[in-house]
Amino acid sequence: KEPPMVKRLKQIAEQIEGTLKGDGEKIIRGIALFEVAGDDQITYAEAPKYIKRIPAANAGAVIVPADVTDVSGNLILVENPKVGFARALALFHPPEKAFEGISSQAVIGRRFQCGRDAAVAPLACIGEDVTVGDRLVCHPGAIIGDGVIIGDDVQIYPNVTIREKCRIGNRVILHAGVVVGSDGFGFAPDDGTYFKIPQVGFVQIDDDAEIGANSTVDRATLGKTWIQRGVKIDNLVHI
């Protein structure tokens, strides 16, 4: 029996929704960049300067644009080679669950409503009246405040803080150290001093958003700070 990370080229083509050209029985054991890919690895070529080098490359197979018809070798033709490469990468490096279930060492508040297959790590802290969907993954040191609502398939990495009343959609990824719902920078000048304006709004993050490590999304003074569907935010960004 072949190890789970060993795949035949025809399997990869099917799973990344590409068209196979070449030896479908070719064994592929991994994925690598074009310059270093070996005979049992798959890579991708999108730019013409790489495509013309495919016949001389050492790669066992190459993911290429669908309009490449004059190059020989083991190829998988796709509309977007970079997306095809990303899908292949996910096949060989599927996410691993470091923990399962809700740890007895996690702190869970009252009236916690949790969907199926949640994974809440030791030292995570969940407040009161929190509602989460299916397949939540909450890493150590994460803090979820009171009244937070979270959708399905959300990944919360270590030391993330989601403050009270914020709303997180489906398939959202919050990387390590993200803060959602910290106070907006609101101060009213008052005869040489500054009166702090209460920040009573919240943050809403819609489906398929991803926020990079140590980024901060402040709550609104009133209403909401709104990160809409599919937004990708890099590390160390302040909203």
mmCIF file of C-alpha atoms in Angstrom:
data_model
loop_
_atom_site.group_PDB
_atom_site.id
_atom_site.type_symbol
_atom_site.label_atom_id
_atom_site.label_comp_id
_atom_site.label_asym_id
_atom_site.label_seq_id
_atom_site.Cartn_x
_atom_site.Cartn_y
_atom_site.Cartn_z
ATOM 1 C CA LYS A 1 0.000 0.000 0.000
ATOM 2 C CA GLU A 2 1.344 3.440 -0.979
ATOM 3 C CA PRO A 3 1.822 6.079 1.730
ATOM 4 C CA PRO A 4 -1.008 8.659 1.801
ATOM 5 C CA MET A 5 1.238 11.410 0.429
ATOM 6 C CA VAL A 6 2.201 9.355 -2.628
ATOM 7 C CA LYS A 7 -0.115 10.050 -5.531
ATOM 8 C CA ARG A 8 -0.370 9.076 -9.169
ATOM 9 C CA LEU A 9 -0.391 11.951 -11.612
ATOM 10 C CA LYS A 10 -3.883 11.098 -12.842
ATOM 11 C CA GLN A 11 -5.159 11.417 -9.255
ATOM 12 C CA ILE A 12 -3.609 14.862 -8.895
ATOM 13 C CA ALA A 13 -5.069 16.003 -12.225
ATOM 14 C CA GLU A 14 -8.522 14.906 -11.143
ATOM 15 C CA GLN A 15 -8.279 16.504 -7.707
ATOM 16 C CA ILE A 16 -7.077 19.884 -8.978
ATOM 17 C CA GLU A 17 -9.579 19.802 -11.867
ATOM 18 C CA GLY A 18 -6.969 19.787 -14.601
ATOM 19 C CA THR A 19 -6.462 17.963 -17.914
ATOM 20 C CA LEU A 20 -3.732 15.334 -17.925
ATOM 21 C CA LYS A 21 -1.134 15.126 -20.688
ATOM 22 C CA GLY A 22 1.453 12.396 -20.296
ATOM 23 C CA ASP A 23 1.871 9.384 -18.018
ATOM 24 C CA GLY A 24 -1.076 9.219 -15.628
ATOM 25 C CA GLU A 25 0.578 6.393 -13.675
ATOM 26 C CA LYS A 26 3.618 8.547 -12.848
ATOM 27 C CA ILE A 27 4.264 8.450 -9.084
ATOM 28 C CA ILE A 28 4.501 11.847 -7.391
ATOM 29 C CA ARG A 29 5.757 12.053 -3.811
ATOM 30 C CA GLY A 30 5.883 15.784 -3.253
ATOM 31 C CA ILE A 31 5.725 19.309 -4.604
ATOM 32 C CA ALA A 32 8.518 21.831 -5.159
ATOM 33 C CA LEU A 33 9.453 25.037 -6.934
ATOM 34 C CA PHE A 34 10.390 24.818 -10.601
ATOM 35 C CA GLU A 35 14.155 25.221 -10.178
ATOM 36 C CA VAL A 36 14.546 22.442 -7.608
ATOM 37 C CA ALA A 37 11.741 19.961 -8.372
ATOM 38 C CA GLY A 38 12.962 16.382 -8.815
ATOM 39 C CA ASP A 39 11.712 13.396 -10.777
ATOM 40 C CA ASP A 40 9.141 12.408 -8.146
ATOM 41 C CA GLN A 41 7.862 15.956 -7.573
ATOM 42 C CA ILE A 42 5.348 18.212 -9.275
ATOM 43 C CA THR A 43 5.777 21.941 -9.859
ATOM 44 C CA TYR A 44 4.151 24.679 -11.924
ATOM 45 C CA ALA A 45 5.161 26.974 -14.776
ATOM 46 C CA GLU A 46 3.155 30.016 -15.758
ATOM 47 C CA ALA A 47 5.559 32.543 -17.305
ATOM 48 C CA PRO A 48 6.842 31.829 -20.834
ATOM 49 C CA LYS A 49 10.486 31.773 -19.645
ATOM 50 C CA TYR A 50 9.673 28.774 -17.443
ATOM 51 C CA ILE A 51 7.383 27.023 -19.909
ATOM 52 C CA LYS A 52 10.116 26.879 -22.544
ATOM 53 C CA ARG A 53 12.445 25.268 -20.002
ATOM 54 C CA ILE A 54 10.070 22.377 -19.184
ATOM 55 C CA PRO A 55 11.703 19.819 -21.534
ATOM 56 C CA ALA A 56 15.056 20.301 -19.796
ATOM 57 C CA ALA A 57 13.647 20.440 -16.248
ATOM 58 C CA ASN A 58 14.054 17.619 -13.739
ATOM 59 C CA ALA A 59 10.462 17.797 -12.437
ATOM 60 C CA GLY A 60 8.345 14.671 -12.669
ATOM 61 C CA ALA A 61 5.342 16.751 -13.764
ATOM 62 C CA VAL A 62 4.430 20.387 -14.329
ATOM 63 C CA ILE A 63 1.168 22.293 -13.917
ATOM 64 C CA VAL A 64 0.802 24.654 -16.886
ATOM 65 C CA PRO A 65 -1.761 26.999 -18.473
ATOM 66 C CA ALA A 66 -4.537 25.322 -20.444
ATOM 67 C CA ASP A 67 -3.340 26.847 -23.729
ATOM 68 C CA VAL A 68 0.096 25.172 -23.596
ATOM 69 C CA THR A 69 -0.102 22.543 -26.333
ATOM 70 C CA ASP A 70 3.373 22.479 -27.874
ATOM 71 C CA VAL A 71 5.416 21.275 -24.879
ATOM 72 C CA SER A 72 6.216 17.631 -24.229
ATOM 73 C CA GLY A 73 6.356 15.931 -20.850
ATOM 74 C CA ASN A 74 4.040 15.051 -18.007
ATOM 75 C CA LEU A 75 1.716 18.029 -17.744
ATOM 76 C CA ILE A 76 -1.509 19.024 -16.035
ATOM 77 C CA LEU A 77 -3.302 21.784 -17.946
ATOM 78 C CA VAL A 78 -5.383 24.207 -15.860
ATOM 79 C CA GLU A 79 -6.897 27.647 -16.357
ATOM 80 C CA ASN A 80 -4.861 29.182 -13.527
ATOM 81 C CA PRO A 81 -1.538 27.411 -12.831
ATOM 82 C CA LYS A 82 -0.902 29.250 -9.569
ATOM 83 C CA VAL A 83 -4.286 28.145 -8.225
ATOM 84 C CA GLY A 84 -3.584 24.629 -9.487
ATOM 85 C CA PHE A 85 -0.243 24.681 -7.670
ATOM 86 C CA ALA A 86 -1.956 25.867 -4.478
ATOM 87 C CA ARG A 87 -4.486 23.033 -4.721
ATOM 88 C CA ALA A 88 -1.714 20.499 -5.268
ATOM 89 C CA LEU A 89 0.189 21.925 -2.319
ATOM 90 C CA ALA A 90 -2.881 21.414 -0.144
ATOM 91 C CA LEU A 91 -3.092 17.779 -1.287
ATOM 92 C CA PHE A 92 0.431 17.036 -0.089
ATOM 93 C CA HIS A 93 0.271 19.194 3.023
ATOM 94 C CA PRO A 94 -3.240 18.887 4.471
ATOM 95 C CA PRO A 95 -3.861 20.774 7.721
ATOM 96 C CA GLU A 96 -3.267 18.732 10.836
ATOM 97 C CA LYS A 97 -5.306 18.948 14.010
ATOM 98 C CA ALA A 98 -2.976 19.367 16.944
ATOM 99 C CA PHE A 99 -5.867 18.677 19.311
ATOM 100 C CA GLU A 100 -9.472 17.523 19.236
ATOM 101 C CA GLY A 101 -12.489 18.276 21.364
ATOM 102 C CA ILE A 102 -12.777 20.897 24.074
ATOM 103 C CA SER A 103 -9.892 20.675 26.526
ATOM 104 C CA SER A 104 -10.646 20.452 30.232
ATOM 105 C CA GLN A 105 -7.891 23.053 30.614
ATOM 106 C CA ALA A 106 -9.794 25.604 28.536
ATOM 107 C CA VAL A 107 -11.875 28.184 30.408
ATOM 108 C CA ILE A 108 -15.452 28.151 29.128
ATOM 109 C CA GLY A 109 -18.079 30.677 30.240
ATOM 110 C CA ARG A 110 -21.757 30.108 30.857
ATOM 111 C CA ARG A 111 -24.275 29.517 28.049
ATOM 112 C CA PHE A 112 -21.617 28.543 25.509
ATOM 113 C CA GLN A 113 -23.304 27.266 22.351
ATOM 114 C CA CYS A 114 -20.985 25.164 20.216
ATOM 115 C CA GLY A 115 -21.460 23.406 16.880
ATOM 116 C CA ARG A 116 -20.049 20.039 15.872
ATOM 117 C CA ASP A 117 -16.417 18.916 15.948
ATOM 118 C CA ALA A 118 -14.987 21.878 17.810
ATOM 119 C CA ALA A 119 -11.332 21.819 18.845
ATOM 120 C CA VAL A 120 -10.588 24.157 21.756
ATOM 121 C CA ALA A 121 -7.032 23.922 23.077
ATOM 122 C CA PRO A 122 -5.764 24.125 26.642
ATOM 123 C CA LEU A 123 -5.456 27.686 27.965
ATOM 124 C CA ALA A 124 -8.013 29.093 25.543
ATOM 125 C CA CYS A 125 -10.582 31.302 27.244
ATOM 126 C CA ILE A 126 -14.171 31.674 26.050
ATOM 127 C CA GLY A 127 -16.519 34.150 27.707
ATOM 128 C CA GLU A 128 -20.219 34.009 28.451
ATOM 129 C CA ASP A 129 -23.027 33.857 25.878
ATOM 130 C CA VAL A 130 -20.628 32.910 23.075
ATOM 131 C CA THR A 131 -22.024 31.084 20.038
ATOM 132 C CA VAL A 132 -19.768 29.247 17.572
ATOM 133 C CA GLY A 133 -20.541 27.106 14.535
ATOM 134 C CA ASP A 134 -19.163 23.782 13.362
ATOM 135 C CA ARG A 135 -15.505 22.814 13.285
ATOM 136 C CA LEU A 136 -14.108 25.727 15.253
ATOM 137 C CA VAL A 137 -10.350 25.439 15.885
ATOM 138 C CA CYS A 138 -9.235 27.618 18.788
ATOM 139 C CA HIS A 139 -5.538 27.479 19.716
ATOM 140 C CA PRO A 140 -3.870 28.026 23.112
ATOM 141 C CA GLY A 141 -4.000 31.492 24.567
ATOM 142 C CA ALA A 142 -6.901 32.676 22.420
ATOM 143 C CA ILE A 143 -9.515 34.801 24.170
ATOM 144 C CA ILE A 144 -13.106 35.082 22.954
ATOM 145 C CA GLY A 145 -15.114 37.735 24.774
ATOM 146 C CA ASP A 146 -18.689 37.758 25.977
ATOM 147 C CA GLY A 147 -21.448 37.709 23.399
ATOM 148 C CA VAL A 148 -19.198 36.902 20.426
ATOM 149 C CA ILE A 149 -20.792 35.057 17.485
ATOM 150 C CA ILE A 150 -18.570 32.895 15.234
ATOM 151 C CA GLY A 151 -19.547 30.906 12.132
ATOM 152 C CA ASP A 152 -18.391 27.561 10.731
ATOM 153 C CA ASP A 153 -14.833 26.436 9.921
ATOM 154 C CA VAL A 154 -13.092 29.293 11.712
ATOM 155 C CA GLN A 155 -9.410 29.001 12.638
ATOM 156 C CA ILE A 156 -8.270 31.067 15.625
ATOM 157 C CA TYR A 157 -4.507 30.870 16.136
ATOM 158 C CA PRO A 158 -2.604 31.369 19.435
ATOM 159 C CA ASN A 159 -3.015 34.557 21.428
ATOM 160 C CA VAL A 160 -5.822 35.979 19.317
ATOM 161 C CA THR A 161 -8.214 38.250 21.193
ATOM 162 C CA ILE A 162 -11.798 38.698 19.996
ATOM 163 C CA ARG A 163 -13.466 41.193 22.255
ATOM 164 C CA GLU A 164 -17.078 41.342 23.341
ATOM 165 C CA LYS A 165 -19.992 41.360 20.880
ATOM 166 C CA CYS A 166 -17.891 40.975 17.734
ATOM 167 C CA ARG A 167 -19.139 38.814 14.868
ATOM 168 C CA ILE A 168 -17.016 36.451 12.809
ATOM 169 C CA GLY A 169 -18.330 34.767 9.661
ATOM 170 C CA ASN A 170 -17.573 31.389 8.078
ATOM 171 C CA ARG A 171 -14.137 30.131 7.011
ATOM 172 C CA VAL A 172 -12.338 33.063 8.635
ATOM 173 C CA ILE A 173 -8.671 32.711 9.624
ATOM 174 C CA LEU A 174 -7.234 34.869 12.388
ATOM 175 C CA HIS A 175 -3.477 34.452 12.684
ATOM 176 C CA ALA A 176 -1.441 34.613 15.879
ATOM 177 C CA GLY A 177 -1.767 37.771 17.930
ATOM 178 C CA VAL A 178 -4.690 39.289 16.026
ATOM 179 C CA VAL A 179 -6.895 41.622 18.065
ATOM 180 C CA VAL A 180 -10.491 42.086 16.936
ATOM 181 C CA GLY A 181 -12.636 44.697 18.664
ATOM 182 C CA SER A 182 -10.092 46.777 20.557
ATOM 183 C CA ASP A 183 -11.156 50.368 21.226
ATOM 184 C CA GLY A 184 -11.128 52.784 18.351
ATOM 185 C CA PHE A 185 -8.861 55.786 18.888
ATOM 186 C CA GLY A 186 -11.597 58.147 20.052
ATOM 187 C CA PHE A 187 -10.864 61.236 22.161
ATOM 188 C CA ALA A 188 -12.653 64.575 22.447
ATOM 189 C CA PRO A 189 -10.384 67.630 23.117
ATOM 190 C CA ASP A 190 -11.451 69.421 26.292
ATOM 191 C CA ASP A 191 -9.498 72.531 27.315
ATOM 192 C CA GLY A 192 -6.049 70.980 26.930
ATOM 193 C CA THR A 193 -7.053 67.485 27.936
ATOM 194 C CA TYR A 194 -8.732 64.647 26.109
ATOM 195 C CA PHE A 195 -11.987 63.005 27.128
ATOM 196 C CA LYS A 196 -12.160 59.375 26.090
ATOM 197 C CA ILE A 197 -15.143 58.688 23.837
ATOM 198 C CA PRO A 198 -16.743 55.360 24.802
ATOM 199 C CA GLN A 199 -16.331 52.851 21.973
ATOM 200 C CA VAL A 200 -19.602 50.967 22.045
ATOM 201 C CA GLY A 201 -19.687 49.561 18.514
ATOM 202 C CA PHE A 202 -18.372 46.187 17.360
ATOM 203 C CA VAL A 203 -16.423 44.495 14.556
ATOM 204 C CA GLN A 204 -18.043 42.343 11.894
ATOM 205 C CA ILE A 205 -15.789 40.089 9.805
ATOM 206 C CA ASP A 206 -17.561 38.419 6.903
ATOM 207 C CA ASP A 207 -16.999 34.999 5.303
ATOM 208 C CA ASP A 208 -13.642 33.917 3.847
ATOM 209 C CA ALA A 209 -11.631 36.778 5.335
ATOM 210 C CA GLU A 210 -8.082 36.211 6.589
ATOM 211 C CA ILE A 211 -6.212 38.520 8.939
ATOM 212 C CA GLY A 212 -2.440 38.335 9.345
ATOM 213 C CA ALA A 213 -0.447 38.026 12.544
ATOM 214 C CA ASN A 214 -0.475 40.883 15.042
ATOM 215 C CA SER A 215 -2.991 42.927 13.080
ATOM 216 C CA THR A 216 -5.666 44.934 14.876
ATOM 217 C CA VAL A 217 -9.227 45.715 13.841
ATOM 218 C CA ASP A 218 -10.701 48.359 16.156
ATOM 219 C CA ARG A 219 -14.368 48.504 17.045
ATOM 220 C CA ALA A 220 -16.451 51.439 15.895
ATOM 221 C CA THR A 221 -17.519 54.253 18.216
ATOM 222 C CA LEU A 222 -21.085 53.430 17.161
ATOM 223 C CA GLY A 223 -22.246 50.778 14.720
ATOM 224 C CA LYS A 224 -19.612 48.465 13.266
ATOM 225 C CA THR A 225 -16.199 48.245 11.711
ATOM 226 C CA TRP A 226 -16.943 46.006 8.734
ATOM 227 C CA ILE A 227 -14.408 43.678 7.107
ATOM 228 C CA GLN A 228 -16.318 42.366 4.128
ATOM 229 C CA ARG A 229 -16.315 38.993 2.432
ATOM 230 C CA GLY A 230 -13.028 37.650 1.103
ATOM 231 C CA VAL A 231 -10.813 40.452 2.425
ATOM 232 C CA LYS A 232 -7.169 39.440 3.023
ATOM 233 C CA ILE A 233 -5.162 41.567 5.475
ATOM 234 C CA ASP A 234 -1.387 41.162 5.877
ATOM 235 C CA ASN A 235 0.595 41.110 9.128
ATOM 236 C CA LEU A 236 0.942 44.191 11.350
ATOM 237 C CA VAL A 237 -1.974 46.097 9.842
ATOM 238 C CA HIS A 238 -4.165 48.480 11.851
ATOM 239 C CA ILE A 239 -7.768 49.007 10.794
#
